[in-house]
């Protein structure tokens, strides 16, 4: 079988689909418009599906004409709280929301693959489960799907990510796949610094949480610089600081929010513990109190070696050997809740580059100007279909 070659014929349809999805970005676990769009496409293809009662996720399945294993393919559907800056006729219609991470393309590529696979279902030896997931950006959606039974009876799972996430210098159309650990864990922390507000002219009458927060931010940098071995990859980044409401008033509270990234669980736990200790004790030093919340996200993404090798073989046939990158010097420090699936069953997560400076698609993810080179959409569908062909034999 060479079903995968039929995906190129869908390219025009895939571009249209991706642009329609790009205009209706939704955030988090509740994605009603996106769910409706995907359901409509599945019904056109006559693919049986089930919508979650917990969120907007969808589990669909193509049952092959012959008995065999079950392979799952996953696409995430949620967008980001970003105001789009792209001047395109398909820009976001939802104010303050944007598909700035390529999830619109992920949905599109999986639906394209589904169309080809469904057309050949009688030839398929086994079953193909299609997972349309919410809440990847929150690291919550994969866990919902697992609880809903998405992996029951599944033998292997595969997912892909589009864009310039690995390296913007890797040109569009190349596939990147690493055996073993390929992405970091990602967790969120919130530090609420409580002081005592007062007039800015008499700071001695209060306890200044702005001053305390400033010392905490500086002190947290020392965890990575001086406490984690240089041979252990880890990141502790402050992304937001909120506090104050007037130039001449010392506020009562300041909030600090950031993220932890690590490639190993002991390092992940250590950094989280030290953030708590440093924040609490620094606040006490200056007379305040710090409340710390660690919002645990996903663990590191660790590809199964055999499944990664399968993806490498597939990619060499689909995009050509010269366009396969299978030896990245270090894992990416971004995170992905696809990690939860890989904790349960064998599988692999790979990347499809859409970085093209001429089309301004080499912009980083989570940026208001992020966009993808749509010319590679059919290649993403090809990868999914060819993986099914090779895995199910």
Short mmCIF file of the C-alpha atoms (twelve columns), coordinates in Angstrom:
data_MODEL
# 
_entry.id   MODEL 
# 
loop_
_atom_site.group_PDB 
_atom_site.id 
_atom_site.type_symbol 
_atom_site.label_atom_id 
_atom_site.label_alt_id 
_atom_site.label_comp_id 
_atom_site.label_asym_id 
_atom_site.label_seq_id 
_atom_site.Cartn_x 
_atom_site.Cartn_y 
_atom_site.Cartn_z 
_atom_site.pdbx_PDB_model_num 
ATOM 1   C CA . UNK A 1   0.000   0.000  0.000  1 
ATOM 2   C CA . UNK A 2   1.097   3.570  -0.684 1 
ATOM 3   C CA . UNK A 3   -1.874  5.416  0.708  1 
ATOM 4   C CA . UNK A 4   0.326   8.214  2.026  1 
ATOM 5   C CA . UNK A 5   1.081   9.556  -1.455 1 
ATOM 6   C CA . UNK A 6   -2.563  10.518 -1.868 1 
ATOM 7   C CA . UNK A 7   -2.219  13.222 0.799  1 
ATOM 8   C CA . UNK A 8   -0.501  15.606 -1.626 1 
ATOM 9   C CA . UNK A 9   -3.717  15.764 -3.624 1 
ATOM 10  C CA . UNK A 10  -5.402  17.256 -0.532 1 
ATOM 11  C CA . UNK A 11  -3.014  20.214 -0.232 1 
ATOM 12  C CA . UNK A 12  -5.449  22.890 -1.410 1 
ATOM 13  C CA . UNK A 13  -8.165  21.494 0.855  1 
ATOM 14  C CA . UNK A 14  -5.752  21.398 3.796  1 
ATOM 15  C CA . UNK A 15  -4.804  25.060 3.382  1 
ATOM 16  C CA . UNK A 16  -8.474  26.045 3.327  1 
ATOM 17  C CA . UNK A 17  -9.174  23.979 6.429  1 
ATOM 18  C CA . UNK A 18  -6.201  25.347 8.330  1 
ATOM 19  C CA . UNK A 19  -7.201  28.934 7.580  1 
ATOM 20  C CA . UNK A 20  -10.761 28.319 8.722  1 
ATOM 21  C CA . UNK A 21  -9.492  26.856 11.980 1 
ATOM 22  C CA . UNK A 22  -7.002  29.684 12.401 1 
ATOM 23  C CA . UNK A 23  -9.871  32.162 12.553 1 
ATOM 24  C CA . UNK A 24  -11.624 30.475 15.494 1 
ATOM 25  C CA . UNK A 25  -8.953  30.018 18.193 1 
ATOM 26  C CA . UNK A 26  -10.189 28.949 21.618 1 
ATOM 27  C CA . UNK A 27  -8.364  28.607 24.926 1 
ATOM 28  C CA . UNK A 28  -8.142  25.826 27.467 1 
ATOM 29  C CA . UNK A 29  -10.450 22.844 27.796 1 
ATOM 30  C CA . UNK A 30  -13.666 24.353 26.445 1 
ATOM 31  C CA . UNK A 31  -13.388 24.663 22.649 1 
ATOM 32  C CA . UNK A 32  -16.989 24.504 21.350 1 
ATOM 33  C CA . UNK A 33  -16.432 26.025 17.893 1 
ATOM 34  C CA . UNK A 34  -13.324 23.954 17.249 1 
ATOM 35  C CA . UNK A 35  -15.055 20.791 18.428 1 
ATOM 36  C CA . UNK A 36  -18.016 21.513 16.143 1 
ATOM 37  C CA . UNK A 37  -15.668 22.038 13.184 1 
ATOM 38  C CA . UNK A 38  -13.869 18.727 13.760 1 
ATOM 39  C CA . UNK A 39  -17.114 16.837 14.351 1 
ATOM 40  C CA . UNK A 40  -18.541 18.168 11.071 1 
ATOM 41  C CA . UNK A 41  -15.467 16.923 9.208  1 
ATOM 42  C CA . UNK A 42  -15.636 13.501 10.871 1 
ATOM 43  C CA . UNK A 43  -19.317 13.197 9.973  1 
ATOM 44  C CA . UNK A 44  -18.551 14.063 6.336  1 
ATOM 45  C CA . UNK A 45  -16.036 11.221 6.339  1 
ATOM 46  C CA . UNK A 46  -18.460 8.934  8.211  1 
ATOM 47  C CA . UNK A 47  -15.885 8.244  10.904 1 
ATOM 48  C CA . UNK A 48  -17.458 7.197  14.234 1 
ATOM 49  C CA . UNK A 49  -16.549 9.473  17.142 1 
ATOM 50  C CA . UNK A 50  -17.308 10.232 20.767 1 
ATOM 51  C CA . UNK A 51  -17.188 13.654 22.421 1 
ATOM 52  C CA . UNK A 52  -15.943 13.904 25.995 1 
ATOM 53  C CA . UNK A 53  -18.318 14.825 28.796 1 
ATOM 54  C CA . UNK A 54  -15.440 16.556 30.607 1 
ATOM 55  C CA . UNK A 55  -14.046 18.889 27.946 1 
ATOM 56  C CA . UNK A 56  -14.234 19.457 24.179 1 
ATOM 57  C CA . UNK A 57  -11.981 16.552 23.216 1 
ATOM 58  C CA . UNK A 58  -12.996 13.958 20.638 1 
ATOM 59  C CA . UNK A 59  -12.059 10.292 20.266 1 
ATOM 60  C CA . UNK A 60  -12.680 8.873  16.798 1 
ATOM 61  C CA . UNK A 61  -11.766 5.494  15.330 1 
ATOM 62  C CA . UNK A 62  -11.306 3.995  11.895 1 
ATOM 63  C CA . UNK A 63  -11.795 0.244  12.092 1 
ATOM 64  C CA . UNK A 64  -9.805  -1.549 9.449  1 
ATOM 65  C CA . UNK A 65  -11.126 -4.343 7.292  1 
ATOM 66  C CA . UNK A 66  -8.646  -6.807 8.755  1 
ATOM 67  C CA . UNK A 67  -7.781  -7.668 12.351 1 
ATOM 68  C CA . UNK A 68  -4.626  -6.221 13.831 1 
ATOM 69  C CA . UNK A 69  -3.210  -3.760 16.326 1 
ATOM 70  C CA . UNK A 70  -4.577  -0.322 17.176 1 
ATOM 71  C CA . UNK A 71  -2.462  2.771  16.623 1 
ATOM 72  C CA . UNK A 72  -3.399  6.242  17.905 1 
ATOM 73  C CA . UNK A 73  -2.663  9.572  16.239 1 
ATOM 74  C CA . UNK A 74  -3.035  12.764 18.276 1 
ATOM 75  C CA . UNK A 75  -3.675  16.430 17.446 1 
ATOM 76  C CA . UNK A 76  -4.012  19.206 20.032 1 
ATOM 77  C CA . UNK A 77  -6.641  21.880 19.373 1 
ATOM 78  C CA . UNK A 78  -6.278  24.740 21.894 1 
ATOM 79  C CA . UNK A 79  -4.931  28.219 21.184 1 
ATOM 80  C CA . UNK A 80  -3.239  30.958 23.228 1 
ATOM 81  C CA . UNK A 81  -4.185  34.222 24.911 1 
ATOM 82  C CA . UNK A 82  -2.287  36.334 22.377 1 
ATOM 83  C CA . UNK A 83  -3.475  39.238 20.217 1 
ATOM 84  C CA . UNK A 84  -2.615  38.316 16.625 1 
ATOM 85  C CA . UNK A 85  -0.392  40.776 14.756 1 
ATOM 86  C CA . UNK A 86  -0.431  38.998 11.373 1 
ATOM 87  C CA . UNK A 87  -2.038  41.087 8.628  1 
ATOM 88  C CA . UNK A 88  -3.676  38.202 6.770  1 
ATOM 89  C CA . UNK A 89  -7.251  37.758 5.596  1 
ATOM 90  C CA . UNK A 90  -7.616  34.664 7.781  1 
ATOM 91  C CA . UNK A 91  -6.460  36.290 11.041 1 
ATOM 92  C CA . UNK A 92  -8.171  35.439 14.322 1 
ATOM 93  C CA . UNK A 93  -11.787 36.525 14.708 1 
ATOM 94  C CA . UNK A 94  -11.638 35.955 18.463 1 
ATOM 95  C CA . UNK A 95  -10.200 39.047 20.137 1 
ATOM 96  C CA . UNK A 96  -7.242  38.281 22.370 1 
ATOM 97  C CA . UNK A 97  -6.894  34.683 21.184 1 
ATOM 98  C CA . UNK A 98  -4.580  33.261 18.523 1 
ATOM 99  C CA . UNK A 99  -3.301  29.975 17.138 1 
ATOM 100 C CA . UNK A 100 0.294   30.985 17.839 1 
ATOM 101 C CA . UNK A 101 1.623   27.446 18.270 1 
ATOM 102 C CA . UNK A 102 0.405   25.644 15.160 1 
ATOM 103 C CA . UNK A 103 -2.402  23.601 16.688 1 
ATOM 104 C CA . UNK A 104 -4.701  24.667 13.852 1 
ATOM 105 C CA . UNK A 105 -2.260  22.946 11.495 1 
ATOM 106 C CA . UNK A 106 -2.124  19.861 13.738 1 
ATOM 107 C CA . UNK A 107 -5.912  19.433 13.512 1 
ATOM 108 C CA . UNK A 108 -5.750  19.950 9.758  1 
ATOM 109 C CA . UNK A 109 -2.989  17.410 9.177  1 
ATOM 110 C CA . UNK A 110 -4.770  14.763 11.233 1 
ATOM 111 C CA . UNK A 111 -8.075  15.342 9.431  1 
ATOM 112 C CA . UNK A 112 -6.247  15.064 6.114  1 
ATOM 113 C CA . UNK A 113 -4.719  11.768 7.176  1 
ATOM 114 C CA . UNK A 114 -8.116  10.575 8.388  1 
ATOM 115 C CA . UNK A 115 -9.660  11.230 4.974  1 
ATOM 116 C CA . UNK A 116 -7.093  9.065  3.204  1 
ATOM 117 C CA . UNK A 117 -7.168  6.325  5.832  1 
ATOM 118 C CA . UNK A 118 -10.956 6.159  5.826  1 
ATOM 119 C CA . UNK A 119 -10.979 5.811  2.037  1 
ATOM 120 C CA . UNK A 120 -8.768  2.739  2.426  1 
ATOM 121 C CA . UNK A 121 -10.194 1.316  5.649  1 
ATOM 122 C CA . UNK A 122 -10.877 -2.109 4.141  1 
ATOM 123 C CA . UNK A 123 -7.162  -2.455 3.359  1 
ATOM 124 C CA . UNK A 124 -6.044  -1.532 6.876  1 
ATOM 125 C CA . UNK A 125 -4.894  -4.378 9.092  1 
ATOM 126 C CA . UNK A 126 -6.026  -3.087 12.467 1 
ATOM 127 C CA . UNK A 127 -7.536  0.149  13.757 1 
ATOM 128 C CA . UNK A 128 -6.592  3.812  13.789 1 
ATOM 129 C CA . UNK A 129 -7.706  5.917  16.746 1 
ATOM 130 C CA . UNK A 130 -7.838  9.676  16.205 1 
ATOM 131 C CA . UNK A 131 -7.374  11.836 19.304 1 
ATOM 132 C CA . UNK A 132 -8.386  15.502 19.109 1 
ATOM 133 C CA . UNK A 133 -7.199  16.951 22.409 1 
ATOM 134 C CA . UNK A 134 -7.847  20.169 24.331 1 
ATOM 135 C CA . UNK A 135 -5.696  21.977 26.889 1 
ATOM 136 C CA . UNK A 136 -2.182  21.138 25.749 1 
ATOM 137 C CA . UNK A 137 -1.022  24.640 26.654 1 
ATOM 138 C CA . UNK A 138 -2.359  24.029 30.175 1 
ATOM 139 C CA . UNK A 139 -0.889  20.520 30.336 1 
ATOM 140 C CA . UNK A 140 -4.356  19.227 31.254 1 
ATOM 141 C CA . UNK A 141 -5.913  17.836 28.079 1 
ATOM 142 C CA . UNK A 142 -3.941  14.601 27.724 1 
ATOM 143 C CA . UNK A 143 -4.905  13.522 31.241 1 
ATOM 144 C CA . UNK A 144 -8.577  14.115 30.455 1 
ATOM 145 C CA . UNK A 145 -8.309  11.940 27.341 1 
ATOM 146 C CA . UNK A 146 -6.564  9.157  29.235 1 
ATOM 147 C CA . UNK A 147 -9.331  9.189  31.873 1 
ATOM 148 C CA . UNK A 148 -11.882 9.059  29.038 1 
ATOM 149 C CA . UNK A 149 -10.297 5.831  27.777 1 
ATOM 150 C CA . UNK A 150 -8.378  7.213  24.804 1 
ATOM 151 C CA . UNK A 151 -5.576  4.672  25.256 1 
ATOM 152 C CA . UNK A 152 -7.672  1.615  26.049 1 
ATOM 153 C CA . UNK A 153 -6.713  -1.121 23.627 1 
ATOM 154 C CA . UNK A 154 -4.101  1.087  21.924 1 
ATOM 155 C CA . UNK A 155 -0.724  -0.471 21.148 1 
ATOM 156 C CA . UNK A 156 1.236   2.637  20.127 1 
ATOM 157 C CA . UNK A 157 0.729   6.394  19.783 1 
ATOM 158 C CA . UNK A 158 2.259   9.103  17.606 1 
ATOM 159 C CA . UNK A 159 2.068   12.885 17.549 1 
ATOM 160 C CA . UNK A 160 3.764   15.726 15.715 1 
ATOM 161 C CA . UNK A 161 4.422   19.446 16.121 1 
ATOM 162 C CA . UNK A 162 4.761   21.981 13.318 1 
ATOM 163 C CA . UNK A 163 6.795   25.196 13.243 1 
ATOM 164 C CA . UNK A 164 10.325  26.264 14.132 1 
ATOM 165 C CA . UNK A 165 10.219  24.850 17.655 1 
ATOM 166 C CA . UNK A 166 13.532  22.971 17.426 1 
ATOM 167 C CA . UNK A 167 15.612  25.421 15.381 1 
ATOM 168 C CA . UNK A 168 14.459  28.117 12.976 1 
ATOM 169 C CA . UNK A 169 17.467  27.312 10.765 1 
ATOM 170 C CA . UNK A 170 16.047  23.851 9.994  1 
ATOM 171 C CA . UNK A 171 14.183  24.605 6.784  1 
ATOM 172 C CA . UNK A 172 10.513  23.930 6.048  1 
ATOM 173 C CA . UNK A 173 9.624   20.374 5.142  1 
ATOM 174 C CA . UNK A 174 12.280  18.679 7.244  1 
ATOM 175 C CA . UNK A 175 11.259  16.146 9.901  1 
ATOM 176 C CA . UNK A 176 13.043  16.110 13.268 1 
ATOM 177 C CA . UNK A 177 12.843  13.012 15.458 1 
ATOM 178 C CA . UNK A 178 14.955  12.082 18.475 1 
ATOM 179 C CA . UNK A 179 14.978  8.704  20.225 1 
ATOM 180 C CA . UNK A 180 14.790  9.034  24.013 1 
ATOM 181 C CA . UNK A 181 14.105  12.336 25.755 1 
ATOM 182 C CA . UNK A 182 13.156  15.000 23.222 1 
ATOM 183 C CA . UNK A 183 11.378  17.663 25.326 1 
ATOM 184 C CA . UNK A 184 11.507  18.898 28.902 1 
ATOM 185 C CA . UNK A 185 8.993   18.765 31.715 1 
ATOM 186 C CA . UNK A 186 7.062   21.986 32.168 1 
ATOM 187 C CA . UNK A 187 5.532   23.318 35.362 1 
ATOM 188 C CA . UNK A 188 4.121   26.645 36.505 1 
ATOM 189 C CA . UNK A 189 4.753   28.372 39.804 1 
ATOM 190 C CA . UNK A 190 2.990   31.322 41.433 1 
ATOM 191 C CA . UNK A 191 4.458   33.280 44.345 1 
ATOM 192 C CA . UNK A 192 2.155   35.670 46.195 1 
ATOM 193 C CA . UNK A 193 4.186   38.093 48.296 1 
ATOM 194 C CA . UNK A 194 2.167   39.603 51.130 1 
ATOM 195 C CA . UNK A 195 3.332   42.804 52.783 1 
ATOM 196 C CA . UNK A 196 1.601   45.791 54.342 1 
ATOM 197 C CA . UNK A 197 0.508   48.626 52.101 1 
ATOM 198 C CA . UNK A 198 1.150   52.239 52.977 1 
ATOM 199 C CA . UNK A 199 1.823   55.677 51.488 1 
ATOM 200 C CA . UNK A 200 4.896   55.842 49.306 1 
ATOM 201 C CA . UNK A 201 6.255   58.747 51.334 1 
ATOM 202 C CA . UNK A 202 6.386   56.701 54.553 1 
ATOM 203 C CA . UNK A 203 7.700   53.240 53.638 1 
ATOM 204 C CA . UNK A 204 8.745   52.628 57.245 1 
ATOM 205 C CA . UNK A 205 5.062   52.305 58.151 1 
ATOM 206 C CA . UNK A 206 4.532   49.306 55.921 1 
ATOM 207 C CA . UNK A 207 6.208   46.171 54.561 1 
ATOM 208 C CA . UNK A 208 7.061   46.577 50.898 1 
ATOM 209 C CA . UNK A 209 6.160   43.498 48.795 1 
ATOM 210 C CA . UNK A 210 7.684   45.108 45.689 1 
ATOM 211 C CA . UNK A 211 11.084  45.155 47.390 1 
ATOM 212 C CA . UNK A 212 10.608  41.588 48.632 1 
ATOM 213 C CA . UNK A 213 9.512   40.378 45.185 1 
ATOM 214 C CA . UNK A 214 12.585  42.006 43.606 1 
ATOM 215 C CA . UNK A 215 14.902  40.145 45.982 1 
ATOM 216 C CA . UNK A 216 13.067  36.873 45.299 1 
ATOM 217 C CA . UNK A 217 13.391  37.260 41.514 1 
ATOM 218 C CA . UNK A 218 17.153  37.857 41.790 1 
ATOM 219 C CA . UNK A 219 17.631  35.038 44.291 1 
ATOM 220 C CA . UNK A 220 15.783  32.493 42.125 1 
ATOM 221 C CA . UNK A 221 18.345  32.969 39.341 1 
ATOM 222 C CA . UNK A 222 20.977  31.410 41.607 1 
ATOM 223 C CA . UNK A 223 19.228  28.034 41.602 1 
ATOM 224 C CA . UNK A 224 20.211  27.303 38.010 1 
ATOM 225 C CA . UNK A 225 23.472  29.270 38.115 1 
ATOM 226 C CA . UNK A 226 24.875  27.788 41.336 1 
ATOM 227 C CA . UNK A 227 22.841  24.829 42.563 1 
ATOM 228 C CA . UNK A 228 22.097  22.709 39.478 1 
ATOM 229 C CA . UNK A 229 25.013  20.922 37.819 1 
ATOM 230 C CA . UNK A 230 26.079  22.416 34.506 1 
ATOM 231 C CA . UNK A 231 25.594  18.961 32.966 1 
ATOM 232 C CA . UNK A 232 21.911  18.919 33.982 1 
ATOM 233 C CA . UNK A 233 19.594  20.967 31.780 1 
ATOM 234 C CA . UNK A 234 17.075  23.086 33.699 1 
ATOM 235 C CA . UNK A 235 15.336  26.442 33.417 1 
ATOM 236 C CA . UNK A 236 13.559  28.677 35.935 1 
ATOM 237 C CA . UNK A 237 11.983  31.648 34.180 1 
ATOM 238 C CA . UNK A 238 9.910   34.510 35.598 1 
ATOM 239 C CA . UNK A 239 7.251   35.431 33.049 1 
ATOM 240 C CA . UNK A 240 4.965   37.794 34.954 1 
ATOM 241 C CA . UNK A 241 5.066   40.202 37.896 1 
ATOM 242 C CA . UNK A 242 1.888   41.967 39.019 1 
ATOM 243 C CA . UNK A 243 1.691   44.541 41.779 1 
ATOM 244 C CA . UNK A 244 0.717   48.065 42.621 1 
ATOM 245 C CA . UNK A 245 -1.936  50.477 41.430 1 
ATOM 246 C CA . UNK A 246 -0.445  53.957 41.949 1 
ATOM 247 C CA . UNK A 247 3.024   55.485 41.686 1 
ATOM 248 C CA . UNK A 248 2.958   56.812 45.268 1 
ATOM 249 C CA . UNK A 249 1.430   53.826 47.045 1 
ATOM 250 C CA . UNK A 250 3.209   50.743 48.380 1 
ATOM 251 C CA . UNK A 251 0.805   47.867 47.618 1 
ATOM 252 C CA . UNK A 252 -0.168  45.067 49.954 1 
ATOM 253 C CA . UNK A 253 0.664   42.218 47.586 1 
ATOM 254 C CA . UNK A 254 2.761   41.372 44.540 1 
ATOM 255 C CA . UNK A 255 2.408   38.220 42.438 1 
ATOM 256 C CA . UNK A 256 5.244   36.503 40.595 1 
ATOM 257 C CA . UNK A 257 4.562   33.802 38.025 1 
ATOM 258 C CA . UNK A 258 6.983   31.634 36.108 1 
ATOM 259 C CA . UNK A 259 7.890   28.229 34.740 1 
ATOM 260 C CA . UNK A 260 10.249  25.360 35.567 1 
ATOM 261 C CA . UNK A 261 11.747  23.163 32.843 1 
ATOM 262 C CA . UNK A 262 13.909  20.067 33.395 1 
ATOM 263 C CA . UNK A 263 14.934  16.882 31.622 1 
ATOM 264 C CA . UNK A 264 15.162  14.713 34.740 1 
ATOM 265 C CA . UNK A 265 12.588  14.209 37.491 1 
ATOM 266 C CA . UNK A 266 15.035  14.677 40.437 1 
ATOM 267 C CA . UNK A 267 16.165  18.018 38.994 1 
ATOM 268 C CA . UNK A 268 12.556  19.046 38.414 1 
ATOM 269 C CA . UNK A 269 11.655  18.304 42.028 1 
ATOM 270 C CA . UNK A 270 14.778  20.002 43.379 1 
ATOM 271 C CA . UNK A 271 14.170  23.270 41.520 1 
ATOM 272 C CA . UNK A 272 10.538  23.360 42.682 1 
ATOM 273 C CA . UNK A 273 11.567  22.775 46.304 1 
ATOM 274 C CA . UNK A 274 14.227  25.487 46.211 1 
ATOM 275 C CA . UNK A 275 11.812  28.011 44.678 1 
ATOM 276 C CA . UNK A 276 9.522   27.437 47.638 1 
ATOM 277 C CA . UNK A 277 12.333  27.672 50.221 1 
ATOM 278 C CA . UNK A 278 13.934  30.785 48.740 1 
ATOM 279 C CA . UNK A 279 10.635  32.643 48.318 1 
ATOM 280 C CA . UNK A 280 9.398   31.848 51.828 1 
ATOM 281 C CA . UNK A 281 12.650  32.704 53.587 1 
ATOM 282 C CA . UNK A 282 13.368  35.842 51.557 1 
ATOM 283 C CA . UNK A 283 9.916   37.172 52.423 1 
ATOM 284 C CA . UNK A 284 10.455  36.416 56.113 1 
ATOM 285 C CA . UNK A 285 13.809  38.229 56.027 1 
ATOM 286 C CA . UNK A 286 12.060  41.461 55.041 1 
ATOM 287 C CA . UNK A 287 9.047   41.001 57.301 1 
ATOM 288 C CA . UNK A 288 6.597   39.651 54.753 1 
ATOM 289 C CA . UNK A 289 4.985   36.328 53.894 1 
ATOM 290 C CA . UNK A 290 5.215   34.386 50.626 1 
ATOM 291 C CA . UNK A 291 2.577   31.883 49.513 1 
ATOM 292 C CA . UNK A 292 3.799   29.478 46.830 1 
ATOM 293 C CA . UNK A 293 1.755   27.339 44.452 1 
ATOM 294 C CA . UNK A 294 3.407   24.760 42.181 1 
ATOM 295 C CA . UNK A 295 1.048   23.891 39.337 1 
ATOM 296 C CA . UNK A 296 2.561   20.620 38.156 1 
ATOM 297 C CA . UNK A 297 2.489   20.235 34.386 1 
ATOM 298 C CA . UNK A 298 3.744   17.411 32.195 1 
ATOM 299 C CA . UNK A 299 6.860   15.281 32.728 1 
ATOM 300 C CA . UNK A 300 9.632   15.087 30.092 1 
ATOM 301 C CA . UNK A 301 8.671   13.719 26.657 1 
ATOM 302 C CA . UNK A 302 10.544  10.432 26.263 1 
ATOM 303 C CA . UNK A 303 10.213  8.643  22.931 1 
ATOM 304 C CA . UNK A 304 10.265  4.875  22.754 1 
ATOM 305 C CA . UNK A 305 13.429  3.917  20.861 1 
ATOM 306 C CA . UNK A 306 11.742  1.439  18.516 1 
ATOM 307 C CA . UNK A 307 8.857   3.790  17.731 1 
ATOM 308 C CA . UNK A 308 11.326  6.621  17.071 1 
ATOM 309 C CA . UNK A 309 13.220  4.355  14.659 1 
ATOM 310 C CA . UNK A 310 9.950   3.630  12.874 1 
ATOM 311 C CA . UNK A 311 9.312   7.374  12.475 1 
ATOM 312 C CA . UNK A 312 12.854  7.845  11.127 1 
ATOM 313 C CA . UNK A 313 12.281  5.135  8.499  1 
ATOM 314 C CA . UNK A 314 8.929   6.644  7.559  1 
ATOM 315 C CA . UNK A 315 10.330  10.166 7.321  1 
ATOM 316 C CA . UNK A 316 13.185  9.088  5.071  1 
ATOM 317 C CA . UNK A 317 10.664  7.746  2.594  1 
ATOM 318 C CA . UNK A 318 8.156   10.617 2.906  1 
ATOM 319 C CA . UNK A 319 10.467  13.658 2.843  1 
ATOM 320 C CA . UNK A 320 13.735  12.051 1.700  1 
ATOM 321 C CA . UNK A 321 16.790  11.050 3.708  1 
ATOM 322 C CA . UNK A 322 18.481  14.464 3.416  1 
ATOM 323 C CA . UNK A 323 15.453  16.132 5.021  1 
ATOM 324 C CA . UNK A 324 15.418  13.973 8.146  1 
ATOM 325 C CA . UNK A 325 17.153  15.228 11.281 1 
ATOM 326 C CA . UNK A 326 17.529  12.349 13.733 1 
ATOM 327 C CA . UNK A 327 20.399  13.550 15.873 1 
ATOM 328 C CA . UNK A 328 19.597  16.765 17.738 1 
ATOM 329 C CA . UNK A 329 22.472  17.633 20.141 1 
ATOM 330 C CA . UNK A 330 20.155  18.352 23.087 1 
ATOM 331 C CA . UNK A 331 16.446  17.938 23.878 1 
ATOM 332 C CA . UNK A 332 14.194  20.937 23.440 1 
ATOM 333 C CA . UNK A 333 13.406  22.754 26.693 1 
ATOM 334 C CA . UNK A 334 9.814   23.359 25.636 1 
ATOM 335 C CA . UNK A 335 7.254   20.959 27.093 1 
ATOM 336 C CA . UNK A 336 4.361   18.858 25.786 1 
ATOM 337 C CA . UNK A 337 1.661   16.946 27.624 1 
ATOM 338 C CA . UNK A 338 2.037   14.210 24.989 1 
ATOM 339 C CA . UNK A 339 4.446   12.960 27.678 1 
ATOM 340 C CA . UNK A 340 1.496   11.523 29.608 1 
ATOM 341 C CA . UNK A 341 0.610   9.204  26.720 1 
ATOM 342 C CA . UNK A 342 4.211   8.035  26.451 1 
ATOM 343 C CA . UNK A 343 4.195   7.140  30.144 1 
ATOM 344 C CA . UNK A 344 1.372   4.688  29.391 1 
ATOM 345 C CA . UNK A 345 2.245   3.093  26.032 1 
ATOM 346 C CA . UNK A 346 5.085   3.066  23.469 1 
ATOM 347 C CA . UNK A 347 5.096   5.902  20.952 1 
ATOM 348 C CA . UNK A 348 7.001   8.819  19.509 1 
ATOM 349 C CA . UNK A 349 6.645   12.563 19.133 1 
ATOM 350 C CA . UNK A 350 8.290   14.271 16.162 1 
ATOM 351 C CA . UNK A 351 8.533   17.705 14.562 1 
ATOM 352 C CA . UNK A 352 7.734   19.019 11.099 1 
ATOM 353 C CA . UNK A 353 9.567   22.246 10.343 1 
ATOM 354 C CA . UNK A 354 7.689   25.069 8.642  1 
ATOM 355 C CA . UNK A 355 10.475  27.610 9.046  1 
ATOM 356 C CA . UNK A 356 10.823  29.743 5.913  1 
ATOM 357 C CA . UNK A 357 12.372  33.240 6.217  1 
ATOM 358 C CA . UNK A 358 11.013  34.247 2.782  1 
ATOM 359 C CA . UNK A 359 7.469   33.680 4.057  1 
ATOM 360 C CA . UNK A 360 8.239   35.045 7.559  1 
ATOM 361 C CA . UNK A 361 7.387   31.681 9.093  1 
ATOM 362 C CA . UNK A 362 10.625  31.446 11.073 1 
ATOM 363 C CA . UNK A 363 9.054   33.477 13.889 1 
ATOM 364 C CA . UNK A 364 9.175   31.767 17.322 1 
ATOM 365 C CA . UNK A 365 6.125   30.008 18.736 1 
ATOM 366 C CA . UNK A 366 3.880   31.966 21.130 1 
ATOM 367 C CA . UNK A 367 4.637   35.169 19.217 1 
ATOM 368 C CA . UNK A 368 1.896   37.506 17.804 1 
ATOM 369 C CA . UNK A 369 3.524   37.163 14.360 1 
ATOM 370 C CA . UNK A 370 3.784   33.347 14.408 1 
ATOM 371 C CA . UNK A 371 2.661   31.629 11.219 1 
ATOM 372 C CA . UNK A 372 3.384   28.399 9.348  1 
ATOM 373 C CA . UNK A 373 4.516   27.633 5.824  1 
ATOM 374 C CA . UNK A 374 1.332   26.022 4.574  1 
ATOM 375 C CA . UNK A 375 3.192   24.270 1.755  1 
ATOM 376 C CA . UNK A 376 4.201   21.527 4.209  1 
ATOM 377 C CA . UNK A 377 0.715   20.656 5.467  1 
ATOM 378 C CA . UNK A 378 0.284   17.637 3.197  1 
ATOM 379 C CA . UNK A 379 3.628   16.304 4.419  1 
ATOM 380 C CA . UNK A 380 2.271   16.195 7.961  1 
ATOM 381 C CA . UNK A 381 -0.699  14.177 6.737  1 
ATOM 382 C CA . UNK A 382 1.670   11.928 4.787  1 
ATOM 383 C CA . UNK A 383 3.705   11.257 7.904  1 
ATOM 384 C CA . UNK A 384 0.623   10.174 9.839  1 
ATOM 385 C CA . UNK A 385 -0.659  7.916  7.063  1 
ATOM 386 C CA . UNK A 386 2.718   6.333  6.375  1 
ATOM 387 C CA . UNK A 387 3.217   5.685  10.104 1 
ATOM 388 C CA . UNK A 388 -0.086  3.782  10.130 1 
ATOM 389 C CA . UNK A 389 0.918   1.803  7.037  1 
ATOM 390 C CA . UNK A 390 4.278   0.810  8.492  1 
ATOM 391 C CA . UNK A 391 3.146   0.177  12.065 1 
ATOM 392 C CA . UNK A 392 0.129   -1.948 11.129 1 
ATOM 393 C CA . UNK A 393 2.063   -3.697 8.400  1 
# 
